[in-house]
Amino acid sequence: MNVLFLAIVLIACLTAGYKQLQWQASAPQAGADWANAAATAGASPMEQLSAGMIASAAGAVELAIGLVGIMALFLGLMKVAEEGGLLTVIAKLIRPLMVRLFPQVPPNHPAMGAMILNMSATALGLGNAATPFGIRAMQALDALNARPGTATNAMALFLAINTSGVTLLPAKVIAIRAASGSMDPAGILPTTLFATIVSTVAAIVAALLFQRYFPVGQPTSQELAMERPWVKEFQVDDIRQNQAQDHSAYPLWVSMLALGCMVLAIPATIVWGKAIAPWIVPGMMLGFLLFGWLRGVRIYESFIAGAKDGFDVALRIMPYLVAILVAVGMLRSSGALDVMVGFLAIFTAPLGLPAEALPMALLRPLSGSGSYGVMSSILTDPAIGPDSYVGYLVSTIMGSSETTFYVLAVYFGAVQVRRIRHTLIAALIADVVAVMASVAICSYLFGQA
């Protein structure tokens, strides 16, 4: 992100500087009044660049402030659902599928429970809750690892699924769309669900296919001597705690029925999307509160606790928004963005991926905060807007993909895995498929701009 941020600013400054020299060379020289000439010619390229920087910084703060209330609303609802046990319900639904995907992991091992909770939190868009579960799952999986420092097949498959996990409710993306003035902020629900289902299937197939070409190999004496204190921890305390937990699951037919309903929800929202859209946000509010109340949750206190988290999240991303929106604003004000858009559109536009959306597709696997900033800059661009084809496309890409390199660095770093085998290949295949699926479904529903 450091290199990307510097590169954007450098390109903008060099482009504006080059235009400034041309602008000065074209101005009247001897005997002319410089002030009158400048006034006649309008603002210079460097002045336009400065004005763009200030306007972008102010716009980023306004967007973040507008995001505070919306983020507090959605994370408050998520907190009610979480305390009502929605994570447990989802965990029981996917457990029969998990034991078949991960046959090398014992059904009652702590790794299985942690992976299920991680995927359940991801499905609900609870990124902050998913990460601790994911790290715990990796540590538990490492307790089953015969070659320390090398990713097992289960680790690779888990992270491939994690980077493409099915998202039922991309709450943060919906909140940013609402803050950007969208008339249909929840309109990305069917597109996101479609793209994540397709990318998750691709991730599973890729991980299972490539694992045979990347053998684990035999451990060396240095690897066997690695210090892994979390392994001892799982062999004692967590095993005892795991035995006391409820590992029950719904029957397989219930899980398959739920999966089938989720798949059928895609064509249903396509056919009745216009009629359903106005009901989605109010229905979420009423449905989550009723769910929490029926489960005995003190819904008001839980909502307030979640809203506080939403307030903190919105404030935390403000510096990131300022940085990336200023950089993108400089790129636009300098004219460099127009040049790049015109060049890339020749290749990407026929494929349904406009050049305006291409930076989002490239940045998403690298940086979550940076991609949120790029998405915000696109949605707030008066020439694009959140309800255009490009607006729906970048929102869908954001909601259906993950910061792949960040996830791999954090999760593998937690267990000191350096040889990741086929994990990155499977994860990147999932990212590419997510973009392709996003283009396909958005082109079908909203048409190309």
GROMACS .gro file of C-alpha atoms in nm:
model
  449
    1MET     CA    1   0.000   0.000   0.000
    2ASN     CA    2   0.293   0.234   0.067
    3VAL     CA    3   0.426   0.185  -0.286
    4LEU     CA    4   0.079   0.219  -0.439
    5PHE     CA    5   0.002   0.539  -0.247
    6LEU     CA    6   0.336   0.697  -0.345
    7ALA     CA    7   0.299   0.584  -0.708
    8ILE     CA    8  -0.045   0.747  -0.743
    9VAL     CA    9   0.074   1.077  -0.596
   10LEU     CA   10   0.394   1.071  -0.803
   11ILE     CA   11   0.209   1.004  -1.130
   12ALA     CA   12  -0.039   1.283  -1.053
   13CYS     CA   13   0.236   1.533  -0.972
   14LEU     CA   14   0.444   1.445  -1.278
   15THR     CA   15   0.142   1.468  -1.506
   16ALA     CA   16   0.032   1.802  -1.364
   17GLY     CA   17   0.390   1.930  -1.372
   18TYR     CA   18   0.426   1.838  -1.739
   19LYS     CA   19   0.098   2.012  -1.821
   20GLN     CA   20   0.207   2.314  -1.616
   21LEU     CA   21   0.521   2.354  -1.826
   22GLN     CA   22   0.315   2.331  -2.144
   23TRP     CA   23   0.065   2.580  -2.006
   24GLN     CA   24   0.339   2.830  -1.923
   25ALA     CA   25   0.503   2.784  -2.262
   26SER     CA   26   0.177   2.860  -2.440
   27ALA     CA   27   0.116   3.181  -2.240
   28PRO     CA   28   0.215   3.523  -2.390
   29GLN     CA   29   0.579   3.607  -2.324
   30ALA     CA   30   0.740   3.945  -2.380
   31GLY     CA   31   0.543   4.259  -2.313
   32ALA     CA   32   0.237   4.075  -2.178
   33ASP     CA   33   0.076   4.112  -1.839
   34TRP     CA   34   0.122   3.771  -1.672
   35ALA     CA   35  -0.169   3.812  -1.431
   36ASN     CA   36  -0.411   3.901  -1.710
   37ALA     CA   37  -0.283   3.614  -1.924
   38ALA     CA   38  -0.327   3.367  -1.639
   39ALA     CA   39  -0.676   3.496  -1.567
   40THR     CA   40  -0.767   3.460  -1.933
   41ALA     CA   41  -0.632   3.107  -1.957
   42GLY     CA   42  -0.804   2.992  -1.637
   43ALA     CA   43  -0.653   2.797  -1.348
   44SER     CA   44  -0.317   2.638  -1.418
   45PRO     CA   45  -0.276   2.259  -1.400
   46MET     CA   46  -0.091   2.282  -1.067
   47GLU     CA   47  -0.364   2.506  -0.926
   48GLN     CA   48  -0.624   2.255  -1.038
   49LEU     CA   49  -0.422   1.982  -0.870
   50SER     CA   50  -0.409   2.176  -0.542
   51ALA     CA   51  -0.781   2.249  -0.554
   52GLY     CA   52  -0.854   1.883  -0.623
   53MET     CA   53  -0.648   1.775  -0.323
   54ILE     CA   54  -0.832   2.007  -0.085
   55ALA     CA   55  -1.174   1.917  -0.225
   56SER     CA   56  -1.100   1.544  -0.199
   57ALA     CA   57  -0.983   1.574   0.162
   58ALA     CA   58  -1.297   1.766   0.258
   59GLY     CA   59  -1.516   1.516   0.073
   60ALA     CA   60  -1.349   1.222   0.250
   61VAL     CA   61  -1.426   1.369   0.592
   62GLU     CA   62  -1.785   1.445   0.493
   63LEU     CA   63  -1.827   1.089   0.368
   64ALA     CA   64  -1.682   0.943   0.688
   65ILE     CA   65  -1.906   1.160   0.906
   66GLY     CA   66  -2.210   1.057   0.706
   67LEU     CA   67  -2.098   0.697   0.741
   68VAL     CA   68  -2.093   0.710   1.124
   69GLY     CA   69  -2.467   0.684   1.171
   70ILE     CA   70  -2.522   0.425   0.898
   71MET     CA   71  -2.235   0.206   1.018
   72ALA     CA   72  -2.363   0.231   1.376
   73LEU     CA   73  -2.709   0.119   1.259
   74PHE     CA   74  -2.591  -0.191   1.073
   75LEU     CA   75  -2.333  -0.303   1.329
   76GLY     CA   76  -2.590  -0.251   1.602
   77LEU     CA   77  -2.825  -0.491   1.422
   78MET     CA   78  -2.536  -0.734   1.371
   79LYS     CA   79  -2.461  -0.728   1.745
   80VAL     CA   80  -2.821  -0.818   1.826
   81ALA     CA   81  -2.810  -1.108   1.580
   82GLU     CA   82  -2.476  -1.227   1.715
   83GLU     CA   83  -2.589  -1.225   2.078
   84GLY     CA   84  -2.913  -1.395   1.976
   85GLY     CA   85  -2.713  -1.695   1.857
   86LEU     CA   86  -2.736  -1.650   1.482
   87LEU     CA   87  -2.370  -1.755   1.456
   88THR     CA   88  -2.459  -2.080   1.632
   89VAL     CA   89  -2.749  -2.147   1.397
   90ILE     CA   90  -2.529  -2.096   1.091
   91ALA     CA   91  -2.254  -2.307   1.248
   92LYS     CA   92  -2.493  -2.599   1.295
   93LEU     CA   93  -2.610  -2.565   0.936
   94ILE     CA   94  -2.265  -2.586   0.781
   95ARG     CA   95  -2.108  -2.841   1.018
   96PRO     CA   96  -2.229  -3.145   0.813
   97LEU     CA   97  -2.069  -2.992   0.503
   98MET     CA   98  -1.748  -2.903   0.687
   99VAL     CA   99  -1.678  -3.254   0.810
  100ARG     CA  100  -1.691  -3.372   0.448
  101LEU     CA  101  -1.470  -3.093   0.316
  102PHE     CA  102  -1.211  -3.148   0.591
  103PRO     CA  103  -1.198  -3.526   0.644
  104GLN     CA  104  -0.848  -3.498   0.796
  105VAL     CA  105  -0.981  -3.283   1.083
  106PRO     CA  106  -1.165  -3.476   1.359
  107PRO     CA  107  -1.529  -3.356   1.385
  108ASN     CA  108  -1.493  -3.263   1.752
  109HIS     CA  109  -1.149  -3.103   1.724
  110PRO     CA  110  -1.125  -2.734   1.825
  111ALA     CA  111  -1.013  -2.651   1.471
  112MET     CA  112  -1.350  -2.756   1.332
  113GLY     CA  113  -1.543  -2.533   1.570
  114ALA     CA  114  -1.316  -2.234   1.511
  115MET     CA  115  -1.338  -2.270   1.131
  116ILE     CA  116  -1.716  -2.292   1.146
  117LEU     CA  117  -1.742  -1.980   1.363
  118ASN     CA  118  -1.502  -1.794   1.131
  119MET     CA  119  -1.708  -1.876   0.823
  120SER     CA  120  -2.033  -1.795   1.002
  121ALA     CA  121  -1.901  -1.453   1.104
  122THR     CA  122  -1.781  -1.392   0.748
  123ALA     CA  123  -2.123  -1.482   0.610
  124LEU     CA  124  -2.279  -1.215   0.831
  125GLY     CA  125  -2.020  -0.955   0.732
  126LEU     CA  126  -1.870  -0.948   1.084
  127GLY     CA  127  -1.511  -0.901   0.973
  128ASN     CA  128  -1.386  -0.801   1.319
  129ALA     CA  129  -1.536  -1.116   1.472
  130ALA     CA  130  -1.416  -1.344   1.192
  131THR     CA  131  -1.045  -1.269   1.230
  132PRO     CA  132  -0.998  -1.396   1.589
  133PHE     CA  133  -1.187  -1.715   1.500
  134GLY     CA  134  -0.969  -1.759   1.192
  135ILE     CA  135  -0.644  -1.720   1.383
  136ARG     CA  136  -0.767  -1.965   1.645
  137ALA     CA  137  -0.860  -2.211   1.370
  138MET     CA  138  -0.511  -2.189   1.219
  139GLN     CA  139  -0.349  -2.252   1.557
  140ALA     CA  140  -0.575  -2.553   1.613
  141LEU     CA  141  -0.502  -2.685   1.263
  142ASP     CA  142  -0.130  -2.649   1.333
  143ALA     CA  143  -0.174  -2.886   1.624
  144LEU     CA  144  -0.254  -3.149   1.357
  145ASN     CA  145   0.038  -3.043   1.135
  146ALA     CA  146   0.306  -3.310   1.091
  147ARG     CA  147   0.545  -3.064   0.924
  148PRO     CA  148   0.571  -2.735   1.119
  149GLY     CA  149   0.618  -2.428   0.902
  150THR     CA  150   0.439  -2.584   0.604
  151ALA     CA  151   0.072  -2.535   0.523
  152THR     CA  152  -0.140  -2.848   0.543
  153ASN     CA  153  -0.414  -2.931   0.294
  154ALA     CA  154  -0.671  -2.828   0.553
  155MET     CA  155  -0.501  -2.491   0.608
  156ALA     CA  156  -0.485  -2.422   0.236
  157LEU     CA  157  -0.849  -2.513   0.180
  158PHE     CA  158  -0.964  -2.316   0.484
  159LEU     CA  159  -0.787  -1.998   0.372
  160ALA     CA  160  -0.901  -2.039   0.012
  161ILE     CA  161  -1.261  -2.057   0.135
  162ASN     CA  162  -1.195  -1.773   0.379
  163THR     CA  163  -1.079  -1.537   0.106
  164SER     CA  164  -1.392  -1.610  -0.096
  165GLY     CA  165  -1.640  -1.684   0.183
  166VAL     CA  166  -2.008  -1.657   0.100
  167THR     CA  167  -2.138  -1.321   0.222
  168LEU     CA  168  -2.505  -1.309   0.307
  169LEU     CA  169  -2.499  -0.949   0.428
  170PRO     CA  170  -2.219  -0.711   0.313
  171ALA     CA  171  -2.322  -0.456   0.577
  172LYS     CA  172  -2.026  -0.221   0.536
  173VAL     CA  173  -2.064  -0.198   0.160
  174ILE     CA  174  -2.438  -0.131   0.195
  175ALA     CA  175  -2.361   0.140   0.451
  176ILE     CA  176  -2.111   0.313   0.220
  177ARG     CA  177  -2.357   0.295  -0.069
  178ALA     CA  178  -2.624   0.455   0.149
  179ALA     CA  179  -2.382   0.727   0.260
  180SER     CA  180  -2.296   0.791  -0.106
  181GLY     CA  181  -2.659   0.872  -0.184
  182SER     CA  182  -2.771   0.542  -0.336
  183MET     CA  183  -3.144   0.501  -0.387
  184ASP     CA  184  -3.099   0.123  -0.363
  185PRO     CA  185  -2.813   0.057  -0.119
  186ALA     CA  186  -2.911  -0.307  -0.063
  187GLY     CA  187  -2.941  -0.378  -0.435
  188ILE     CA  188  -2.608  -0.562  -0.429
  189LEU     CA  189  -2.740  -0.845  -0.211
  190PRO     CA  190  -2.825  -1.080  -0.502
  191THR     CA  191  -2.514  -0.986  -0.701
  192THR     CA  192  -2.286  -1.036  -0.401
  193LEU     CA  193  -2.445  -1.369  -0.311
  194PHE     CA  194  -2.407  -1.494  -0.669
  195ALA     CA  195  -2.043  -1.384  -0.697
  196THR     CA  196  -1.941  -1.530  -0.361
  197ILE     CA  197  -2.108  -1.866  -0.427
  198VAL     CA  198  -1.929  -1.895  -0.762
  199SER     CA  199  -1.592  -1.785  -0.619
  200THR     CA  200  -1.623  -2.019  -0.320
  201VAL     CA  201  -1.688  -2.316  -0.548
  202ALA     CA  202  -1.386  -2.212  -0.754
  203ALA     CA  203  -1.173  -2.183  -0.439
  204ILE     CA  204  -1.269  -2.532  -0.319
  205VAL     CA  205  -1.209  -2.691  -0.660
  206ALA     CA  206  -0.873  -2.514  -0.702
  207ALA     CA  207  -0.751  -2.607  -0.353
  208LEU     CA  208  -0.847  -2.972  -0.393
  209LEU     CA  209  -0.704  -2.988  -0.746
  210PHE     CA  210  -0.368  -2.823  -0.679
  211GLN     CA  211  -0.290  -2.996  -0.349
  212ARG     CA  212  -0.168  -3.306  -0.533
  213TYR     CA  213   0.090  -3.097  -0.722
  214PHE     CA  214   0.233  -2.941  -0.404
  215PRO     CA  215   0.323  -3.232  -0.172
  216VAL     CA  216   0.387  -3.161   0.194
  217GLY     CA  217   0.712  -3.355   0.209
  218GLN     CA  218   0.901  -3.485   0.507
  219PRO     CA  219   0.983  -3.255   0.801
  220THR     CA  220   1.342  -3.160   0.876
  221SER     CA  221   1.501  -3.164   1.219
  222GLN     CA  222   1.495  -2.784   1.229
  223GLU     CA  223   1.122  -2.780   1.153
  224LEU     CA  224   1.046  -3.038   1.420
  225ALA     CA  225   1.240  -2.824   1.669
  226MET     CA  226   1.026  -2.514   1.605
  227GLU     CA  227   0.874  -2.355   1.913
  228ARG     CA  228   0.494  -2.375   1.886
  229PRO     CA  229   0.345  -2.285   2.226
  230TRP     CA  230  -0.010  -2.273   2.085
  231VAL     CA  231   0.011  -2.646   2.005
  232LYS     CA  232   0.065  -2.731   2.373
  233GLU     CA  233  -0.220  -2.500   2.462
  234PHE     CA  234  -0.460  -2.682   2.234
  235GLN     CA  235  -0.347  -3.015   2.370
  236VAL     CA  236  -0.454  -2.914   2.721
  237ASP     CA  237  -0.692  -2.627   2.791
  238ASP     CA  238  -0.872  -2.594   2.459
  239ILE     CA  239  -0.930  -2.967   2.425
  240ARG     CA  240  -1.094  -2.974   2.767
  241GLN     CA  241  -1.302  -2.668   2.682
  242ASN     CA  242  -1.391  -2.813   2.344
  243GLN     CA  243  -1.524  -3.130   2.502
  244ALA     CA  244  -1.763  -2.925   2.713
  245GLN     CA  245  -1.906  -2.737   2.414
  246ASP     CA  246  -2.209  -2.828   2.209
  247HIS     CA  247  -2.096  -2.981   1.879
  248SER     CA  248  -2.440  -3.080   1.763
  249ALA     CA  249  -2.537  -3.020   1.403
  250TYR     CA  250  -2.851  -3.022   1.198
  251PRO     CA  251  -2.907  -3.327   0.974
  252LEU     CA  252  -2.740  -3.318   0.635
  253TRP     CA  253  -3.071  -3.274   0.457
  254VAL     CA  254  -3.138  -2.957   0.656
  255SER     CA  255  -2.799  -2.817   0.553
  256MET     CA  256  -2.858  -2.905   0.190
  257LEU     CA  257  -3.207  -2.751   0.207
  258ALA     CA  258  -3.061  -2.429   0.348
  259LEU     CA  259  -2.796  -2.424   0.077
  260GLY     CA  260  -3.060  -2.482  -0.188
  261CYS     CA  261  -3.274  -2.196  -0.054
  262MET     CA  262  -2.971  -1.967  -0.062
  263VAL     CA  263  -2.903  -2.057  -0.426
  264LEU     CA  264  -3.271  -2.012  -0.517
  265ALA     CA  265  -3.264  -1.669  -0.353
  266ILE     CA  266  -3.050  -1.543  -0.642
  267PRO     CA  267  -3.306  -1.591  -0.922
  268ALA     CA  268  -3.583  -1.485  -0.685
  269THR     CA  269  -3.416  -1.150  -0.621
  270ILE     CA  270  -3.346  -1.111  -0.992
  271VAL     CA  271  -3.712  -1.164  -1.083
  272TRP     CA  272  -3.869  -0.972  -0.795
  273GLY     CA  273  -3.573  -0.749  -0.710
  274LYS     CA  274  -3.749  -0.421  -0.783
  275ALA     CA  275  -4.041  -0.513  -0.560
  276ILE     CA  276  -3.824  -0.657  -0.282
  277ALA     CA  277  -3.561  -0.382  -0.266
  278PRO     CA  278  -3.767  -0.123  -0.067
  279TRP     CA  279  -3.841  -0.385   0.199
  280ILE     CA  280  -3.487  -0.510   0.258
  281VAL     CA  281  -3.348  -0.252   0.501
  282PRO     CA  282  -3.668  -0.209   0.709
  283GLY     CA  283  -3.712  -0.586   0.704
  284MET     CA  284  -3.357  -0.635   0.833
  285MET     CA  285  -3.422  -0.391   1.117
  286LEU     CA  286  -3.746  -0.557   1.223
  287GLY     CA  287  -3.629  -0.913   1.159
  288PHE     CA  288  -3.303  -0.890   1.356
  289LEU     CA  289  -3.469  -0.714   1.649
  290LEU     CA  290  -3.750  -0.971   1.661
  291PHE     CA  291  -3.498  -1.253   1.637
  292GLY     CA  292  -3.297  -1.112   1.927
  293TRP     CA  293  -3.606  -1.046   2.136
  294LEU     CA  294  -3.740  -1.398   2.083
  295ARG     CA  295  -3.398  -1.535   2.185
  296GLY     CA  296  -3.406  -1.341   2.512
  297VAL     CA  297  -3.154  -1.074   2.412
  298ARG     CA  298  -3.173  -0.729   2.568
  299ILE     CA  299  -3.202  -0.584   2.221
  300TYR     CA  300  -3.168  -0.217   2.313
  301GLU     CA  301  -2.848  -0.261   2.514
  302SER     CA  302  -2.702  -0.496   2.251
  303PHE     CA  303  -2.789  -0.256   1.972
  304ILE     CA  304  -2.619   0.029   2.157
  305ALA     CA  305  -2.306  -0.181   2.212
  306GLY     CA  306  -2.289  -0.268   1.843
  307ALA     CA  307  -2.360   0.091   1.743
  308LYS     CA  308  -2.063   0.203   1.951
  309ASP     CA  309  -1.845  -0.040   1.757
  310GLY     CA  310  -1.986   0.101   1.434
  311PHE     CA  311  -1.902   0.453   1.549
  312ASP     CA  312  -1.545   0.347   1.624
  313VAL     CA  313  -1.510   0.167   1.290
  314ALA     CA  314  -1.630   0.470   1.095
  315LEU     CA  315  -1.383   0.695   1.275
  316ARG     CA  316  -1.097   0.448   1.230
  317ILE     CA  317  -1.137   0.437   0.854
  318MET     CA  318  -1.147   0.818   0.821
  319PRO     CA  319  -0.766   0.856   0.783
  320TYR     CA  320  -0.763   0.580   0.522
  321LEU     CA  321  -1.044   0.748   0.331
  322VAL     CA  322  -0.863   1.082   0.339
  323ALA     CA  323  -0.537   0.927   0.214
  324ILE     CA  324  -0.679   0.727  -0.074
  325LEU     CA  325  -0.943   0.981  -0.179
  326VAL     CA  326  -0.684   1.260  -0.189
  327ALA     CA  327  -0.452   1.039  -0.397
  328VAL     CA  328  -0.734   0.944  -0.637
  329GLY     CA  329  -0.850   1.306  -0.647
  330MET     CA  330  -0.500   1.413  -0.745
  331LEU     CA  331  -0.494   1.150  -1.017
  332ARG     CA  332  -0.825   1.278  -1.151
  333SER     CA  333  -0.738   1.650  -1.125
  334SER     CA  334  -0.404   1.603  -1.298
  335GLY     CA  335  -0.567   1.435  -1.597
  336ALA     CA  336  -0.364   1.117  -1.554
  337LEU     CA  337  -0.675   0.916  -1.471
  338ASP     CA  338  -0.841   1.018  -1.797
  339VAL     CA  339  -0.537   0.900  -1.989
  340MET     CA  340  -0.527   0.563  -1.812
  341VAL     CA  341  -0.903   0.514  -1.841
  342GLY     CA  342  -0.892   0.581  -2.213
  343PHE     CA  343  -0.610   0.332  -2.265
  344LEU     CA  344  -0.742   0.050  -2.046
  345ALA     CA  345  -1.099   0.085  -2.174
  346ILE     CA  346  -0.984  -0.048  -2.510
  347PHE     CA  347  -0.914  -0.388  -2.350
  348THR     CA  348  -1.146  -0.408  -2.049
  349ALA     CA  349  -1.468  -0.241  -2.167
  350PRO     CA  350  -1.558  -0.516  -2.417
  351LEU     CA  351  -1.527  -0.767  -2.133
  352GLY     CA  352  -1.772  -0.577  -1.913
  353LEU     CA  353  -1.505  -0.437  -1.681
  354PRO     CA  354  -1.480  -0.061  -1.742
  355ALA     CA  355  -1.143   0.093  -1.677
  356GLU     CA  356  -1.295   0.301  -1.396
  357ALA     CA  357  -1.358  -0.022  -1.204
  358LEU     CA  358  -1.027  -0.189  -1.285
  359PRO     CA  359  -0.827  -0.023  -1.000
  360MET     CA  360  -1.085  -0.163  -0.757
  361ALA     CA  361  -1.042  -0.516  -0.892
  362LEU     CA  362  -0.663  -0.492  -0.870
  363LEU     CA  363  -0.646  -0.328  -0.526
  364ARG     CA  364  -0.903  -0.545  -0.346
  365PRO     CA  365  -0.670  -0.844  -0.282
  366LEU     CA  366  -0.399  -0.610  -0.153
  367SER     CA  367  -0.566  -0.368   0.086
  368GLY     CA  368  -0.906  -0.356   0.252
  369SER     CA  369  -0.885   0.008   0.360
  370GLY     CA  370  -0.743   0.114   0.024
  371SER     CA  371  -1.016  -0.066  -0.170
  372TYR     CA  372  -1.284   0.088   0.052
  373GLY     CA  373  -1.137   0.428  -0.032
  374VAL     CA  374  -1.130   0.355  -0.405
  375MET     CA  375  -1.489   0.229  -0.393
  376SER     CA  376  -1.596   0.543  -0.206
  377SER     CA  377  -1.426   0.767  -0.459
  378ILE     CA  378  -1.606   0.589  -0.744
  379LEU     CA  379  -1.947   0.594  -0.576
  380THR     CA  380  -1.918   0.965  -0.491
  381ASP     CA  381  -1.794   1.061  -0.839
  382PRO     CA  382  -2.077   1.268  -0.996
  383ALA     CA  383  -1.996   1.119  -1.336
  384ILE     CA  384  -2.049   0.762  -1.205
  385GLY     CA  385  -2.261   0.743  -0.890
  386PRO     CA  386  -2.357   0.445  -0.671
  387ASP     CA  387  -2.655   0.333  -0.880
  388SER     CA  388  -2.475   0.314  -1.215
  389TYR     CA  389  -2.342  -0.005  -1.366
  390VAL     CA  390  -1.990   0.079  -1.246
  391GLY     CA  391  -2.126   0.164  -0.900
  392TYR     CA  392  -2.302  -0.172  -0.869
  393LEU     CA  393  -1.998  -0.353  -1.010
  394VAL     CA  394  -1.738  -0.211  -0.769
  395SER     CA  395  -1.978  -0.262  -0.478
  396THR     CA  396  -2.028  -0.626  -0.577
  397ILE     CA  397  -1.654  -0.684  -0.616
  398MET     CA  398  -1.599  -0.528  -0.274
  399GLY     CA  399  -1.868  -0.738  -0.108
  400SER     CA  400  -1.774  -1.068  -0.274
  401SER     CA  401  -1.396  -1.071  -0.231
  402GLU     CA  402  -1.138  -1.041   0.044
  403THR     CA  403  -0.799  -0.887   0.111
  404THR     CA  404  -0.619  -1.205   0.012
  405PHE     CA  405  -0.260  -1.106   0.089
  406TYR     CA  406  -0.358  -0.956   0.426
  407VAL     CA  407  -0.547  -1.271   0.525
  408LEU     CA  408  -0.260  -1.499   0.423
  409ALA     CA  409  -0.003  -1.282   0.602
  410VAL     CA  410  -0.202  -1.261   0.926
  411TYR     CA  411  -0.324  -1.621   0.944
  412PHE     CA  412  -0.002  -1.790   0.833
  413GLY     CA  413   0.201  -1.550   1.045
  414ALA     CA  414   0.005  -1.657   1.351
  415VAL     CA  415   0.142  -2.012   1.315
  416GLN     CA  416   0.481  -1.928   1.158
  417VAL     CA  417   0.399  -2.098   0.828
  418ARG     CA  418   0.645  -1.993   0.557
  419ARG     CA  419   0.582  -2.262   0.293
  420ILE     CA  420   0.225  -2.192   0.187
  421ARG     CA  421   0.221  -2.444  -0.102
  422HIS     CA  422  -0.084  -2.393  -0.328
  423THR     CA  423  -0.279  -2.159  -0.099
  424LEU     CA  424  -0.201  -1.837  -0.286
  425ILE     CA  425  -0.283  -1.989  -0.625
  426ALA     CA  426  -0.623  -2.113  -0.504
  427ALA     CA  427  -0.700  -1.781  -0.333
  428LEU     CA  428  -0.608  -1.573  -0.639
  429ILE     CA  429  -0.816  -1.800  -0.862
  430ALA     CA  430  -1.109  -1.732  -0.629
  431ASP     CA  431  -1.042  -1.356  -0.656
  432VAL     CA  432  -1.035  -1.366  -1.036
  433VAL     CA  433  -1.353  -1.574  -1.049
  434ALA     CA  434  -1.522  -1.331  -0.807
  435VAL     CA  435  -1.447  -1.041  -1.044
  436MET     CA  436  -1.565  -1.240  -1.346
  437ALA     CA  437  -1.886  -1.345  -1.168
  438SER     CA  438  -1.946  -0.986  -1.054
  439VAL     CA  439  -1.913  -0.863  -1.412
  440ALA     CA  440  -2.147  -1.135  -1.538
  441ILE     CA  441  -2.426  -1.078  -1.287
  442CYS     CA  442  -2.403  -0.697  -1.293
  443SER     CA  443  -2.402  -0.694  -1.673
  444TYR     CA  444  -2.713  -0.909  -1.674
  445LEU     CA  445  -2.903  -0.710  -1.410
  446PHE     CA  446  -2.790  -0.354  -1.468
  447GLY     CA  447  -2.634  -0.347  -1.814
  448GLN     CA  448  -2.302  -0.194  -1.903
  449ALA     CA  449  -2.255   0.177  -1.875
   0.00000   0.00000   0.00000
